[in-house]
Coordinates of C-alpha atoms in Angstrom, one line a residue:
X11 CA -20.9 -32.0 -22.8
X12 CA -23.2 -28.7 -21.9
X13 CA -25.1 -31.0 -19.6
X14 CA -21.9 -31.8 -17.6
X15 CA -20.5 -28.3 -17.5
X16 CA -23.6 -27.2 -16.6
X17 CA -24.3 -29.8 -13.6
X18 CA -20.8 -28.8 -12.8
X19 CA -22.2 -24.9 -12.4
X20 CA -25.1 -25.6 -10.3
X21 CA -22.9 -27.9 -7.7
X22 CA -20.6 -24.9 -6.9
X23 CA -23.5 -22.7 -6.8
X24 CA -25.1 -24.7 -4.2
X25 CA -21.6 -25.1 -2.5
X26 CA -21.2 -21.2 -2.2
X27 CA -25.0 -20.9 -1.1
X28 CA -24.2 -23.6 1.7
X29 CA -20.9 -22.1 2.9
X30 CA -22.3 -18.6 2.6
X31 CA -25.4 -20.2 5.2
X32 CA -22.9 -21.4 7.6
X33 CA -20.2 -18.5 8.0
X34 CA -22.0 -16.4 9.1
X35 CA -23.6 -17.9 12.0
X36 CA -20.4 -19.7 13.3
X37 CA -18.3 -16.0 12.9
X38 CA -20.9 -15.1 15.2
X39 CA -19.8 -18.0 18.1
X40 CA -16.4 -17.0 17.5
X41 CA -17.3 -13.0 18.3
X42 CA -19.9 -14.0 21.0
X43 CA -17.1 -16.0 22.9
X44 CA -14.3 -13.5 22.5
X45 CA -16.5 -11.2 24.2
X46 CA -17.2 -13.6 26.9
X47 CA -13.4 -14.2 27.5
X48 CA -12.8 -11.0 27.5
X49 CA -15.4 -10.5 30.2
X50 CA -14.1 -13.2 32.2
X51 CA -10.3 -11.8 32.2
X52 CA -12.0 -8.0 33.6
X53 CA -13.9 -10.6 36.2
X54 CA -10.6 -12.1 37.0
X55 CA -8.5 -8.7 37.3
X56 CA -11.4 -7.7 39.8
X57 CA -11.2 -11.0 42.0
X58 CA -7.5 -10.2 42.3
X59 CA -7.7 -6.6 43.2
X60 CA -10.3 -7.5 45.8
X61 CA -7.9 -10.3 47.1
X62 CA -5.1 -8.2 47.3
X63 CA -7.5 -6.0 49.5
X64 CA -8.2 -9.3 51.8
X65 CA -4.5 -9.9 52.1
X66 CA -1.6 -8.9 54.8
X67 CA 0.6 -7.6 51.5
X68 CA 1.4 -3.8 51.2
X69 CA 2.1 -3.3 47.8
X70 CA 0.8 -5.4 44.6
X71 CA 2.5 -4.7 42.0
X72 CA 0.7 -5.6 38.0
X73 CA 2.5 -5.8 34.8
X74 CA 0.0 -5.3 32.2
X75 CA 1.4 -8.5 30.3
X76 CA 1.1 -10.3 33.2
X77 CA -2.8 -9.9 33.3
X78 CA -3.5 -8.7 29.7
X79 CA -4.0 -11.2 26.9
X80 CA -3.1 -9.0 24.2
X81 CA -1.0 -6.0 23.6
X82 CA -3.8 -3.8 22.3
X83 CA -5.6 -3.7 25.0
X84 CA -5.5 -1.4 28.6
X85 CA -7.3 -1.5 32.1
X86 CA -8.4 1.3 33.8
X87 CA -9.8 1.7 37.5
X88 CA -11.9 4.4 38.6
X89 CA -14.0 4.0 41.7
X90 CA -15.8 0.5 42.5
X91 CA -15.6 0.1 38.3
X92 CA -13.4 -1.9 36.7
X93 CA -13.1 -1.5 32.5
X94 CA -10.7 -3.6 30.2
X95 CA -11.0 -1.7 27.0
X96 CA -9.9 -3.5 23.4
X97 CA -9.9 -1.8 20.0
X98 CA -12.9 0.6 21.2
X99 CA -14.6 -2.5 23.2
X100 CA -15.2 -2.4 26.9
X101 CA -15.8 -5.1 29.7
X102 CA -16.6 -4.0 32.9
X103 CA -16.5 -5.9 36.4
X104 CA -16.9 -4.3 39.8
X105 CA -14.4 -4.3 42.5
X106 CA -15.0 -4.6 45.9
X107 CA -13.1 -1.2 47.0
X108 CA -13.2 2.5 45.6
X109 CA -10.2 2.8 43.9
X110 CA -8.9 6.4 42.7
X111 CA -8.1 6.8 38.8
X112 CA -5.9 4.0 37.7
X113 CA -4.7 3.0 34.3
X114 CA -2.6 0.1 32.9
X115 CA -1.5 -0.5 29.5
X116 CA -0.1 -3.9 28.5
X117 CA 3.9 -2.5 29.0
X118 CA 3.4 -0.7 31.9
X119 CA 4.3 -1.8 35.2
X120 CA 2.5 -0.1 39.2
X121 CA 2.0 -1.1 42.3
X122 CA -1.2 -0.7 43.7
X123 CA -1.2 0.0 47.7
X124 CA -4.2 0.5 50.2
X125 CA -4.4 4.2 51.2
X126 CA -7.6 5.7 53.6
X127 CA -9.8 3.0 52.1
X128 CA -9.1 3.3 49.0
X129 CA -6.9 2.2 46.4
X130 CA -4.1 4.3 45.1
X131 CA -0.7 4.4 43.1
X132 CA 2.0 3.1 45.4
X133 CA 5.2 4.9 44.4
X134 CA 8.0 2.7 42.4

């Protein structure tokens, strides 16, 4: 019966050894490709700012839920940079056009116009 019980023991042991060796490589995927998609949405906010720039509109406006994938997290525009910034993490991405100081939170709503070259706060 101790044989058993103890065969029993050293299975589980193993089992937690083996799930212990694999957690922690594949929690590091998951963090590696949050970071990438979060990169890829400041790279996409960019490409649209710069394509407003290249279009005939005069205003564009952004609601943060629009172009934010969670509610924790804010955008903010100063000069040619670009920064999405989540839970004290920030992506960068360059825009195309100095912009002057612009933030967006996920419930906030602006319009961006062009102004002397440069981005700017179009009054709502």
């Amino acid at each position: 019966m101790i044989e058993f019980t103890m065969s029993r023991i050293a299975v589980f042991a193993c089992g937690v050894i083996l799930l212990a060796a694999i957690v922690v490589p594949i929690s590091d995927v998951y963090d590696g490709r949050k970071d990438a998609d979060l990169t890829e949405a400041a790279d996409k906010i960019a490409f649209m700012i710069d394509a407003f720039w290249d279009s005939e509109a005069d205003v564009m406006t952004l609601r943060g839920w629009d172009i934010l994938p969670f509610s924790d997290m804010s955008v903010e525009i100063s000069g040619h940079v670009l920064t999405v910034n989540k839970g004290g993490k920030e992506y960068r991405s360059l825009i195309e056009h100095p912009a002057d100081s612009i933030s967006i939170s996920y419930n906030d709503t602006i319009g961006l116009k062009r102004s002397d070259g440069r981005l700017a706060l179009a009054s709502q």
